[in-house]
Short mmCIF file of C-alpha atoms (C1' of nucleotides) in Angstrom, two decimals:
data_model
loop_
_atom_site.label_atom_id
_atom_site.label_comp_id
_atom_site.label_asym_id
_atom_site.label_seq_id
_atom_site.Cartn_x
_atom_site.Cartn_y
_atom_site.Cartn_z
CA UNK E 1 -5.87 20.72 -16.37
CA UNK E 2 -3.09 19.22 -18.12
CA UNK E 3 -4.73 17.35 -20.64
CA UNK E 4 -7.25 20.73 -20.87
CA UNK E 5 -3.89 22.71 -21.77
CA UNK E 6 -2.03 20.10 -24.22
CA UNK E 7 -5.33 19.75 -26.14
CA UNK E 8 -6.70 23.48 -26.54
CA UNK E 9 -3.11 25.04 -26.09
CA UNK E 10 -3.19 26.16 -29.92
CA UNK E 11 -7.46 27.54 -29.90
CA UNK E 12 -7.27 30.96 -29.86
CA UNK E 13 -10.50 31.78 -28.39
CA UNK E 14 -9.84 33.12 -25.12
CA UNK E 15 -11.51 30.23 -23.12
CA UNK E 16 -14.99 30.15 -25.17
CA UNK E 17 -17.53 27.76 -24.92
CA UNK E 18 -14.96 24.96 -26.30
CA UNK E 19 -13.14 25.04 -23.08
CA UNK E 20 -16.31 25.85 -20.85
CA UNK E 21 -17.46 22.41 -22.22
CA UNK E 22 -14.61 20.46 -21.57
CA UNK E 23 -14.13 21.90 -17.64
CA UNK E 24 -17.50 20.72 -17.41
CA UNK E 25 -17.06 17.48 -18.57
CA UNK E 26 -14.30 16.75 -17.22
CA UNK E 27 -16.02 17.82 -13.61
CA UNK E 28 -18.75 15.60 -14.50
CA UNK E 29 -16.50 12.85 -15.08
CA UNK E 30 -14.33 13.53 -11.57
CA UNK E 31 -17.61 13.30 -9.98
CA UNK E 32 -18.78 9.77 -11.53
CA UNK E 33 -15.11 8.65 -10.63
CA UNK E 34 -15.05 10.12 -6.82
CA UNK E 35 -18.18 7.92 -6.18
CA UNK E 36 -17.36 4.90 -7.84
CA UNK E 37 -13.99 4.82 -6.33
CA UNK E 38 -15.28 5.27 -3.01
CA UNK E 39 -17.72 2.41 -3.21
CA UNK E 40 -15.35 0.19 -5.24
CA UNK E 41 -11.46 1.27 -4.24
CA UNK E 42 -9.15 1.45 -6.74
CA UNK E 43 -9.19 -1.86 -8.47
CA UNK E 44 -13.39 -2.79 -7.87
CA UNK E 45 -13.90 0.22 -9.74
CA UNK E 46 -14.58 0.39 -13.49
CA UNK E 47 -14.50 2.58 -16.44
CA UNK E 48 -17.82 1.21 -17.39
CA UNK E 49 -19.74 2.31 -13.85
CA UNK E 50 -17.47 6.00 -14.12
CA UNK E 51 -19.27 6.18 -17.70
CA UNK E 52 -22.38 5.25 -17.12
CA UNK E 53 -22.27 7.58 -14.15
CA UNK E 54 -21.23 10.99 -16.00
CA UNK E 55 -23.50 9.51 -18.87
CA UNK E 56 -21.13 9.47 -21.54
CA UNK E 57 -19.85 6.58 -23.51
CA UNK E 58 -16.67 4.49 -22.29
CA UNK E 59 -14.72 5.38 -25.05
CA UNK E 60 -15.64 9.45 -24.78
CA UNK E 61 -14.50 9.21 -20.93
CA UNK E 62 -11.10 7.59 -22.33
CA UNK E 63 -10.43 10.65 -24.69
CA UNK E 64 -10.60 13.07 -21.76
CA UNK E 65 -8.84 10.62 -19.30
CA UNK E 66 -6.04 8.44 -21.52
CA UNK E 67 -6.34 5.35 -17.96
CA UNK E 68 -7.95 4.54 -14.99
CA UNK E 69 -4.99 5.60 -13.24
CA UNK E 70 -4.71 9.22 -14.23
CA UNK E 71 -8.36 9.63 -13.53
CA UNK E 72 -7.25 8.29 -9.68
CA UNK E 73 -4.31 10.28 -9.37
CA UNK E 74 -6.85 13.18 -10.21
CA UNK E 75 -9.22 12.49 -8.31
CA UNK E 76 -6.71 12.16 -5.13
CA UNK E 77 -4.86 14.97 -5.74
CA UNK E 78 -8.10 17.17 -5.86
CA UNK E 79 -9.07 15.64 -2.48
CA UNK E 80 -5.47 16.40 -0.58
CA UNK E 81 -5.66 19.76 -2.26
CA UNK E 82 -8.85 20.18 -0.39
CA UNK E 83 -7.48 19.31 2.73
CA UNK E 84 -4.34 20.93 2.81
CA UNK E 85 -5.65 24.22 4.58
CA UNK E 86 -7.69 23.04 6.96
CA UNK E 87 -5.59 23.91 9.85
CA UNK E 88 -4.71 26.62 8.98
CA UNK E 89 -5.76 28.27 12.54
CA UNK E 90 -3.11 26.29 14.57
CA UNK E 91 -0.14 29.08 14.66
CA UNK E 92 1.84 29.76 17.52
CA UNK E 93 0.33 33.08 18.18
CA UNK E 94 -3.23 31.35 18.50
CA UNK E 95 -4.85 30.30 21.48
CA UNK E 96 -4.91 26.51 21.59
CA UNK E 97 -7.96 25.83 22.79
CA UNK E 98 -9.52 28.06 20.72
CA UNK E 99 -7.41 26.95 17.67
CA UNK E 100 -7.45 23.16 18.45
CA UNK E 101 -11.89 24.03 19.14
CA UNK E 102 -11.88 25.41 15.34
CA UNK E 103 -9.49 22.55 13.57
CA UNK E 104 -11.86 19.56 15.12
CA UNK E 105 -15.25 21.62 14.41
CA UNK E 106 -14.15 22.48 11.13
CA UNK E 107 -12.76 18.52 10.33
CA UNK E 108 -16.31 17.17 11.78
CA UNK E 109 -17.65 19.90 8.96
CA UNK E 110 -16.16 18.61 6.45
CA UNK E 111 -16.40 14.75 7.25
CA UNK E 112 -20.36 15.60 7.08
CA UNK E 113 -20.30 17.12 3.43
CA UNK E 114 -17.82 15.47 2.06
CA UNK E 115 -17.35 11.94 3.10
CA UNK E 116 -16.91 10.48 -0.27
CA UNK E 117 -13.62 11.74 -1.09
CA UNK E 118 -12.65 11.06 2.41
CA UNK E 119 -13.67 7.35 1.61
CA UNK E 120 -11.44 7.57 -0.94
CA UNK E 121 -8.46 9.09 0.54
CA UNK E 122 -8.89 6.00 3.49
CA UNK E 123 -9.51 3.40 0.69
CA UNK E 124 -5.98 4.36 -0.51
CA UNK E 125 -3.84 4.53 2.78
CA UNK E 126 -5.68 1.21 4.08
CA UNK E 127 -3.77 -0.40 1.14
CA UNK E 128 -0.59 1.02 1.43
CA UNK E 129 -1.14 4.12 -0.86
CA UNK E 130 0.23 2.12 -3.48
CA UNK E 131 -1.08 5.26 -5.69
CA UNK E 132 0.07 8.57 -3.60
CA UNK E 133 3.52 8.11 -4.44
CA UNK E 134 6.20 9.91 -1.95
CA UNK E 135 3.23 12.44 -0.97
CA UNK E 136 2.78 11.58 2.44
CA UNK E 137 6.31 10.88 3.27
CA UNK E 138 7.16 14.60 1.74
CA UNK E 139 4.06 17.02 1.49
CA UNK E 140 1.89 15.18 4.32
CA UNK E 141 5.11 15.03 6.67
CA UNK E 142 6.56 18.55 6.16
CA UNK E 143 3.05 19.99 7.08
CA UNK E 144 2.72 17.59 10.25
CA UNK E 145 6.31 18.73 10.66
CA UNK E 146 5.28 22.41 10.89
CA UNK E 147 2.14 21.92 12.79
CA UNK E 148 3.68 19.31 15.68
CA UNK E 149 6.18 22.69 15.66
CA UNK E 150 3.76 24.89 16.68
CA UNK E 151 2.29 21.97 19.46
CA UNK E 152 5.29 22.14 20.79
CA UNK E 153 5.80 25.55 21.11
CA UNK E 154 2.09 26.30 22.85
CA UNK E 155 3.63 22.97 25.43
CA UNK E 156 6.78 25.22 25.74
CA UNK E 157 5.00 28.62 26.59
CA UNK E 158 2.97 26.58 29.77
CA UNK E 159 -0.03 26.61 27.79
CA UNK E 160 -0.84 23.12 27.25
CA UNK E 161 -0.51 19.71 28.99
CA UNK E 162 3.01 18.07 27.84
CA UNK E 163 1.59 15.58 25.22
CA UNK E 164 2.80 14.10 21.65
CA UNK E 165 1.85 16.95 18.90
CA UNK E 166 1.89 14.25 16.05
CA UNK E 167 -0.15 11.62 17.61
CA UNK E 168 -2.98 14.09 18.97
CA UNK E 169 -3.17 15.10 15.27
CA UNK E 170 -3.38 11.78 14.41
CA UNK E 171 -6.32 11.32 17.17
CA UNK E 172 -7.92 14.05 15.84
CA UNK E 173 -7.91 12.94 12.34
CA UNK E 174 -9.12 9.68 13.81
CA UNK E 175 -11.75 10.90 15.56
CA UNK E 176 -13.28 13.37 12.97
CA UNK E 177 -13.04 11.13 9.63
CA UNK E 178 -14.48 7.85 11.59
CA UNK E 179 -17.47 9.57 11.23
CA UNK E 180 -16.90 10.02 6.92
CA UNK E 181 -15.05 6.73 6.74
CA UNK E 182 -17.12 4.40 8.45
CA UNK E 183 -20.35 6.03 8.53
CA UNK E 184 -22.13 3.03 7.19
CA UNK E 185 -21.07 1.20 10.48
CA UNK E 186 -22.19 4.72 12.70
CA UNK E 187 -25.41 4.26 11.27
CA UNK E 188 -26.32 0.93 11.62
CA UNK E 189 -24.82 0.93 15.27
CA UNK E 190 -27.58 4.13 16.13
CA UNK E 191 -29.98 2.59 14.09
CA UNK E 192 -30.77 6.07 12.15
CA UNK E 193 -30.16 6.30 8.18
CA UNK E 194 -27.79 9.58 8.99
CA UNK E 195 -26.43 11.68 11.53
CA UNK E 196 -28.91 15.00 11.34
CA UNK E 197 -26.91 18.38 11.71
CA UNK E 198 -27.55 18.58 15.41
CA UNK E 199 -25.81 15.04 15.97
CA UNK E 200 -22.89 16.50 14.34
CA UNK E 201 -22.79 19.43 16.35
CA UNK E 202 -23.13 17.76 19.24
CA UNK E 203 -20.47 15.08 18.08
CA UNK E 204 -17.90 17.93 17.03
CA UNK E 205 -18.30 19.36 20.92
CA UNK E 206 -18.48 16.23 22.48
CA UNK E 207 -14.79 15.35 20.39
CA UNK E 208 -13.60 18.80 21.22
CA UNK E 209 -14.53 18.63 24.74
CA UNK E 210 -12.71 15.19 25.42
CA UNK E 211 -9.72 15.87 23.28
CA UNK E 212 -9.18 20.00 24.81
CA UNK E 213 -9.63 18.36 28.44
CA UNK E 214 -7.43 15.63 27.57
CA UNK E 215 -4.32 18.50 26.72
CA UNK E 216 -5.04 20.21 29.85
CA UNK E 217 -7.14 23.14 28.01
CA UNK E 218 -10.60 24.71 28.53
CA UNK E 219 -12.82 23.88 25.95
CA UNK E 220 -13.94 27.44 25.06
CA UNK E 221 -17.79 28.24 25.72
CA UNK E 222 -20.33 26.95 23.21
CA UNK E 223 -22.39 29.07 21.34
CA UNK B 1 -16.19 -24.95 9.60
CA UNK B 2 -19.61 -25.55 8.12
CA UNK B 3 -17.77 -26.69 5.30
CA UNK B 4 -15.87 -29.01 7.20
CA UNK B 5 -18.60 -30.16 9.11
CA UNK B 6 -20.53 -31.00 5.94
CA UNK B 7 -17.71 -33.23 3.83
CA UNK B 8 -16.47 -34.83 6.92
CA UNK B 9 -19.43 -35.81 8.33
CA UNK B 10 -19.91 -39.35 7.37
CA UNK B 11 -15.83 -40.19 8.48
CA UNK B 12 -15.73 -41.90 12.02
CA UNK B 13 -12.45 -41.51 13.04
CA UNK B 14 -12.85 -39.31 15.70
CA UNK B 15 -10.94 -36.60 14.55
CA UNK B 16 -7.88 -37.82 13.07
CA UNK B 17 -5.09 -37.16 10.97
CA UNK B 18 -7.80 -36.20 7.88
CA UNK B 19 -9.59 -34.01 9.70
CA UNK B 20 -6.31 -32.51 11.32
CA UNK B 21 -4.72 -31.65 7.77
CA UNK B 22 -7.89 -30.33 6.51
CA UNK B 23 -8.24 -28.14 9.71
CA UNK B 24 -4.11 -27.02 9.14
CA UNK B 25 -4.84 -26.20 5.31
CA UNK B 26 -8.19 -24.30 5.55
CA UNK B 27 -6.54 -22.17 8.03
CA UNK B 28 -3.35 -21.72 5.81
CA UNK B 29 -5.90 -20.42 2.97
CA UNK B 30 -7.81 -18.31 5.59
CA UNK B 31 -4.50 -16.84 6.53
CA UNK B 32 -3.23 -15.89 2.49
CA UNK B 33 -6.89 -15.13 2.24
CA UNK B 34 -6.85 -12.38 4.97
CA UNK B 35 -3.80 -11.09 3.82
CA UNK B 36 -4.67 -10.75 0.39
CA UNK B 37 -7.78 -9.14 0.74
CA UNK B 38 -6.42 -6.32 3.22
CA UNK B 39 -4.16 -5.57 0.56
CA UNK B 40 -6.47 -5.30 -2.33
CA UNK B 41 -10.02 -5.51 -1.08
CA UNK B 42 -12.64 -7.96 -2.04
CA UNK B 43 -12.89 -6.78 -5.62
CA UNK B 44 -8.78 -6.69 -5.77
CA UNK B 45 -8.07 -10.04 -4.42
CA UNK B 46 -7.40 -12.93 -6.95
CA UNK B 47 -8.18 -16.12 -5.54
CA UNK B 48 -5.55 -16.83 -8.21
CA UNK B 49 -2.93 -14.92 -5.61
CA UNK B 50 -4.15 -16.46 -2.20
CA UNK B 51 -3.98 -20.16 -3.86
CA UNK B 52 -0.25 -18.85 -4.35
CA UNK B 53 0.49 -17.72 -0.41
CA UNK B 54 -1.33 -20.83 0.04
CA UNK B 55 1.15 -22.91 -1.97
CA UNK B 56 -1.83 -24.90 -3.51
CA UNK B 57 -3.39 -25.18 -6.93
CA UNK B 58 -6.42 -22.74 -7.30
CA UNK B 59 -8.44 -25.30 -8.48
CA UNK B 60 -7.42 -26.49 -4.74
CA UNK B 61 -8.45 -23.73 -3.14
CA UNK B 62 -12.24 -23.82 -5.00
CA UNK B 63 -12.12 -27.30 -3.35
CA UNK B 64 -12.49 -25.87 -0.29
CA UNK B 65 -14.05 -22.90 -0.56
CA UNK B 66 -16.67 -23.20 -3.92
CA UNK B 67 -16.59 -19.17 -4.33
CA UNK B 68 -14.48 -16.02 -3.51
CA UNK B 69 -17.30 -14.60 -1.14
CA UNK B 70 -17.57 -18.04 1.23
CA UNK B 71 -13.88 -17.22 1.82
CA UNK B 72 -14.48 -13.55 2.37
CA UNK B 73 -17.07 -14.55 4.95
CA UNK B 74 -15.36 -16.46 7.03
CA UNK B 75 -12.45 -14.16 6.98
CA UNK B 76 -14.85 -11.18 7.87
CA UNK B 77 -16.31 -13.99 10.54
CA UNK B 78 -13.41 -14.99 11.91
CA UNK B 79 -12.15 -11.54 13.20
CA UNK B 80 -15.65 -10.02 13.77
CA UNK B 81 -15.37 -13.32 16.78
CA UNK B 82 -11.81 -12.37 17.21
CA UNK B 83 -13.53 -8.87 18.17
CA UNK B 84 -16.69 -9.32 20.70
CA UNK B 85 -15.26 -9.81 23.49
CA UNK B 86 -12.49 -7.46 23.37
CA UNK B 87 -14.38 -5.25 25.63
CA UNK B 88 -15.64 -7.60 28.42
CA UNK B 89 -13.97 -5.43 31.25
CA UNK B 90 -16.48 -2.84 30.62
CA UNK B 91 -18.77 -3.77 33.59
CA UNK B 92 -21.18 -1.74 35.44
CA UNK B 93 -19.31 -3.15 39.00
CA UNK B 94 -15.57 -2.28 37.26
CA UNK B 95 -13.68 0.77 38.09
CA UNK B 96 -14.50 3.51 34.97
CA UNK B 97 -10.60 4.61 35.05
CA UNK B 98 -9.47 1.36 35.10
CA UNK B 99 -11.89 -0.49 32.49
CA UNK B 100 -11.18 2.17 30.07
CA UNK B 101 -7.88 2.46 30.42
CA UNK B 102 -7.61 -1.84 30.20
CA UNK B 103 -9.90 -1.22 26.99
CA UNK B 104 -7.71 1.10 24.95
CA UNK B 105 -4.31 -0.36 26.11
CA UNK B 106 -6.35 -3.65 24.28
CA UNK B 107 -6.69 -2.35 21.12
CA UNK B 108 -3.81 -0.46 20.61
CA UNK B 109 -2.16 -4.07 21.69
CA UNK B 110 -4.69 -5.20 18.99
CA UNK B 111 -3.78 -2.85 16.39
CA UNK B 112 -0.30 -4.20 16.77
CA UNK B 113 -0.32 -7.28 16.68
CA UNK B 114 -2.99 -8.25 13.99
CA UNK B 115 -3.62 -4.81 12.10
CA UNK B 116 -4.36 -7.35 8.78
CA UNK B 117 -8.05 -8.33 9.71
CA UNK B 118 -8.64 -4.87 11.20
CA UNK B 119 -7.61 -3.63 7.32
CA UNK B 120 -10.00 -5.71 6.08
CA UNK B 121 -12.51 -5.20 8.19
CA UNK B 122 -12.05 -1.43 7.82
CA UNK B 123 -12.05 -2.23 4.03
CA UNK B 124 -15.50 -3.61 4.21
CA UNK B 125 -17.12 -0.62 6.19
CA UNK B 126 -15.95 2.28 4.00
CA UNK B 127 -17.17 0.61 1.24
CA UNK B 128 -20.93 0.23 2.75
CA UNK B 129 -20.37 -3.03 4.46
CA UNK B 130 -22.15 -4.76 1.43
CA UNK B 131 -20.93 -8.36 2.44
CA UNK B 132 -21.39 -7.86 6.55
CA UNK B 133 -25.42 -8.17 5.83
CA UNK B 134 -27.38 -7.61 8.67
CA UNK B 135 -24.16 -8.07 11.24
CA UNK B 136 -23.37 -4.18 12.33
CA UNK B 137 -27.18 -3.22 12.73
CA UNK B 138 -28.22 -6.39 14.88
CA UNK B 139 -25.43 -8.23 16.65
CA UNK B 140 -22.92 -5.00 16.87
CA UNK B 141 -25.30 -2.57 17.59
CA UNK B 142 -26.98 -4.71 21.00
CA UNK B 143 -23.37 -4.78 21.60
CA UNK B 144 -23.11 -1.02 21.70
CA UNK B 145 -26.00 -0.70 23.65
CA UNK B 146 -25.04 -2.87 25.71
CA UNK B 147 -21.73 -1.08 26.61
CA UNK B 148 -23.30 2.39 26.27
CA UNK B 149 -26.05 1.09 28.96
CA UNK B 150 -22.84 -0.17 31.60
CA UNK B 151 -21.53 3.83 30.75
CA UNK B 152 -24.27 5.91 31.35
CA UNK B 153 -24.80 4.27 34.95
CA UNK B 154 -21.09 4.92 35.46
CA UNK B 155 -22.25 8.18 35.12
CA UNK B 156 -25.42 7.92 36.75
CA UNK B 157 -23.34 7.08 39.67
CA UNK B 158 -21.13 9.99 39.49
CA UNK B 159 -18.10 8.14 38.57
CA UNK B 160 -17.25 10.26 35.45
CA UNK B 161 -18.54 13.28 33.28
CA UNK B 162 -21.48 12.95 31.05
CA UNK B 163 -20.67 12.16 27.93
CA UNK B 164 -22.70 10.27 25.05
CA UNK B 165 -21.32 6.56 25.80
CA UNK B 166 -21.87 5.42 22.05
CA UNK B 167 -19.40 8.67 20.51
CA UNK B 168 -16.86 7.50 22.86
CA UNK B 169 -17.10 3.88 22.04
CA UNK B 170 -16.59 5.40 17.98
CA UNK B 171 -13.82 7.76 19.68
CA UNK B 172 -11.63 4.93 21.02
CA UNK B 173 -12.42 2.52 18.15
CA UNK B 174 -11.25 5.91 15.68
CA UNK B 175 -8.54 6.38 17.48
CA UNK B 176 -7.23 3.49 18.44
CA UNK B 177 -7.80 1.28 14.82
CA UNK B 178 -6.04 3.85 12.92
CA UNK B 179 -2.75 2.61 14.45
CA UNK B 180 -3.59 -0.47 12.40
CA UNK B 181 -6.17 0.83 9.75
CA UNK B 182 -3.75 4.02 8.48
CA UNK B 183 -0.38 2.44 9.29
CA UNK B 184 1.19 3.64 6.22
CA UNK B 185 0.04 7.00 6.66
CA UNK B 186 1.36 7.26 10.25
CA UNK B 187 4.72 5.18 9.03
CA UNK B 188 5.14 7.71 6.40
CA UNK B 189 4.33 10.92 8.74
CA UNK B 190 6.70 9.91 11.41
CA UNK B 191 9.60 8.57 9.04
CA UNK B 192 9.82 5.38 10.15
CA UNK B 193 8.77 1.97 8.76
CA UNK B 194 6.97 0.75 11.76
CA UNK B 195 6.66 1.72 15.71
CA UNK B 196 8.41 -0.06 18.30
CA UNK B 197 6.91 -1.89 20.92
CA UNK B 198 8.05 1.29 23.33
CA UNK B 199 6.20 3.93 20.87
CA UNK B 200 3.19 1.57 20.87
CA UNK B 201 3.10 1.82 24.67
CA UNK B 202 3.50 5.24 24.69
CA UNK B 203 0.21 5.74 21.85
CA UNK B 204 -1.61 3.77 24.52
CA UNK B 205 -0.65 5.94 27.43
CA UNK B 206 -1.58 9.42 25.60
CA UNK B 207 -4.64 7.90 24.44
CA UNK B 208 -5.69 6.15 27.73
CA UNK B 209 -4.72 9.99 29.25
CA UNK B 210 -6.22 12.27 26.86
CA UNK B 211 -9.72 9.98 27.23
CA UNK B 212 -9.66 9.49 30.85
CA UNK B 213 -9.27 13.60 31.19
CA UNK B 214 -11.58 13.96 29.04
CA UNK B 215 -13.95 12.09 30.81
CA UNK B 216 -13.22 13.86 33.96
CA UNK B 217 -11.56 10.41 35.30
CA UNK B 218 -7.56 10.14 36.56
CA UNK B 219 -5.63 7.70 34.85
CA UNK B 220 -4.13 4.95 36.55
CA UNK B 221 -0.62 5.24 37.52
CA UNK B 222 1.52 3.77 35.32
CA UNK B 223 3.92 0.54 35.88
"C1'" DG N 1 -18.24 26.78 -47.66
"C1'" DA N 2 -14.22 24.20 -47.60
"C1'" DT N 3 -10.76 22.57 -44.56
"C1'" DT N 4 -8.96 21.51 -40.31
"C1'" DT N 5 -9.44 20.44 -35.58
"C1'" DT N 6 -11.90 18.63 -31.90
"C1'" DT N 7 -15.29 15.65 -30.01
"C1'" DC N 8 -17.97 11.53 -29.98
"C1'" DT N 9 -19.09 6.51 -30.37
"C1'" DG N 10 -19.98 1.46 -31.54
"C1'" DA N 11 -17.33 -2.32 -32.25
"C1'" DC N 12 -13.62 -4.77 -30.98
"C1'" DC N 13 -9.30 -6.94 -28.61
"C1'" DG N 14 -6.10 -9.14 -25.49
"C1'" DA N 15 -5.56 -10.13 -20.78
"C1'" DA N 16 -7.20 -11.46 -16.44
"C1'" DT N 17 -10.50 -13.60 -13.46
"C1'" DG N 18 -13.81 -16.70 -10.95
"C1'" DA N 19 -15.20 -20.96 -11.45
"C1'" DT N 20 -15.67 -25.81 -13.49
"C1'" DC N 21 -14.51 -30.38 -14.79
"C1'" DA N 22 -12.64 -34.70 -15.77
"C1'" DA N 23 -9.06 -37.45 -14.77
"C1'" DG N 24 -5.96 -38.51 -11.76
"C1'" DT N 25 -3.71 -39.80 -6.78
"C1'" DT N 26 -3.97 -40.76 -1.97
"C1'" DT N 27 -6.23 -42.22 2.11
"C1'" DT N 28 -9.75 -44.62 4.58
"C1'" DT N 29 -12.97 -48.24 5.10
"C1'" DT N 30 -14.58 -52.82 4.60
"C1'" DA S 1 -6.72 -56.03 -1.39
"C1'" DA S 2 -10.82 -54.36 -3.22
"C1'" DA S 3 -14.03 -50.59 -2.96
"C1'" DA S 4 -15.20 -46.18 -1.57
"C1'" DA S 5 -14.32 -41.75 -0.16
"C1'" DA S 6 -11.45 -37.79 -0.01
"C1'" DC S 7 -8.22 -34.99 -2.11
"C1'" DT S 8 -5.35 -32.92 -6.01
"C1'" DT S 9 -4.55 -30.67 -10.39
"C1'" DG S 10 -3.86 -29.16 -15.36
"C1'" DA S 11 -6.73 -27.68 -18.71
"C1'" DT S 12 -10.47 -25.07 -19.94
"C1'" DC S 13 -14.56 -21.89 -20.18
"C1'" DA S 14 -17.47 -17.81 -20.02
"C1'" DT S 15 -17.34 -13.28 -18.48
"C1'" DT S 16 -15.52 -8.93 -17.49
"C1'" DC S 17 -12.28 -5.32 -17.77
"C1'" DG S 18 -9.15 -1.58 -19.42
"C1'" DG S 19 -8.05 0.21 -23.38
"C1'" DT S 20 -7.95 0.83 -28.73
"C1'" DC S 21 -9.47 2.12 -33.25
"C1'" DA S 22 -11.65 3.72 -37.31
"C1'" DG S 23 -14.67 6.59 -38.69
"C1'" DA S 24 -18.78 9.68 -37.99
"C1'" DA S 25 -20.39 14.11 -36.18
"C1'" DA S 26 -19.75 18.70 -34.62
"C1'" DA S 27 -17.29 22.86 -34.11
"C1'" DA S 28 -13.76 26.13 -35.22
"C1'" DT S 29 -10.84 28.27 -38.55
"C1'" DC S 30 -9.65 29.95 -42.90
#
DNA sequence: GATTTTTCTGACCGAATGATCAAGTTTTTT
DNA sequence: AAAAAACTTGATCATTCGGTCAGAAAAATC
């Protein structure tokens, strides 16, 4: 976006095809670099592989992105974008179980159909997040901040078991990205290429059911 | 060892001071070895940077181990051993509440005191487990089933809800590893550069608590 | 249609890396 | 103490990688 708006800041035509082209591209090219950095990490992956991916020379993929790095830091700030509003159900009006049902289903969802820039996101923290900066001790904490809030509150009003807000959320993030992060181990441990659908229904209840009884809640009926 | 085995073979002296130092400095290297690659992956390590946490001469190192991926092996090796039997309490005869609860206390113990080769064993299985081979789908899998097989009679017999064994195996690994696998994250989150021994305790509790519920078991009292 | 701007690309470069090797030194064996 | 085996190491090599550059091609602007 910021390269987009340096480069074309001075074309005056309204976002035409010129600019259609390059959001493209430059899509193209996140997409070649979210999969290579997922199989590779940071450092195993290489310009090269991202270009031969998005099927472009190296040195075209080096005018849109000037380094390696800034294509990274793009590619993980798109990804924690993306997962910024996922609980966006736990408030202290909302039920818990109902809330808490919703947050696990929904992070179960999303470890299914997206697990590569989950990979990613892991790849990063396992080495120290040399690359993400004072984001999790700011961004990452305020909104565990606000959300362990909320815990508490529904622990205040009666309605839950007295239990640590952060580390549940930390269970539950556990629990739901095992199945993006190491799905390669899943797999070969069932024996079955992939997890069908119904597996990951039944997985999300099965996690919601064990983590809701574990806080004292009802998990709320299945559909 | 093999390596050992194989250069030492012909010396007949039982064991002695040769074989001692050799034993002392392989392990040294295995040690900077582990280290390095949690920190940077396979692809990220330099064998120039273990031969310097070694304190030896890479040419030294290559002595010992010919190529990067023997060491990698027997790193991987070494703490996929350190692993099997982690869950030998698990017993058809054992107490469900009480195995369990032994279990995770374990591995949050584990995830304390030697989160390195968890990192890089975490490391290898988001990235496909390309250098593991054959290992998750043969020997870790019968080990799953194996544990999954103890479960479901627990259940069989009444002792607990039903539950798919094998999810709750990945539930307690998820949950218990990311004390070790996403310690920056969690250091970051909570503001504080590492747990104490008292916080680590009190992960295990909530853990052992919220599983046990949601298994429909009582946790043991607590000492 | 000429000029300017943007996009594209093969060739290339310095640095880093895994690994080798030959020439040493030390230890063990005889 | 001579010979053999084991160990150590600086120097070096081939390869790979991230990134650059000059100039061609295409598109937009005038």
């Amino acid at each position: 976006m910021a390269v987009s708006d340096q480069v074309n800041a001075d074309v005056g035509n309204g976002g035409g095809v010129r600019q259609r082209s390059r959001a493209s591209i430059e899509r193209r090219i996140l997409e070649a670099a979210e999969s290579v950095f997922a199989e590779a990490g940071f450092n195993g992956a290489t310009t090269a592989e991202i270009a031969r991916r998005a099927a472009i020379p190296k040195a075209n993929l080096h005018y849109y992105f000037n380094t390696k790095e800034e294509l990274y830091q793009q590619v993980l700030t798109g990804i924690v974008n993306t997962w910024l509003h996922t609980a966006d159900e736990i408030t202290i009006d909302a039920d818990p179980a109902q809330a808490l049902a919703h947050y696990i289903t929904a992070k179960v969802e999303l470890a299914r159909e997206r697990p590569i820039p989950s990979r990613v996101f892991a790849n990063e923290i396992i080495h120290g997040a040399p690359h993400l900066g004072k984001y999790l001790g700011s961004e990452l904490r305020a909104w565990v901040d606000t959300k362990a809030k909320v815990i508490r509150g529904w622990i205040a009003a009666g309605k839950m078991r007295d239990i640590d807000p952060k580390h549940l959320l930390f269970m539950i993030w556990a629990s739901t990205q095992t199945y993006a992060d190491f799905a390669s181990q899943i797999s070969a441990v069932l024996g079955k290429e992939q997890l069908s659908p119904q597996e990951y229904k039944a997985v999300a209840r099965q996690v919601t059911e064990i983590i809701l009884r574990g806080c004292g809640l009802t998990p709320p009926t299945q559909i």
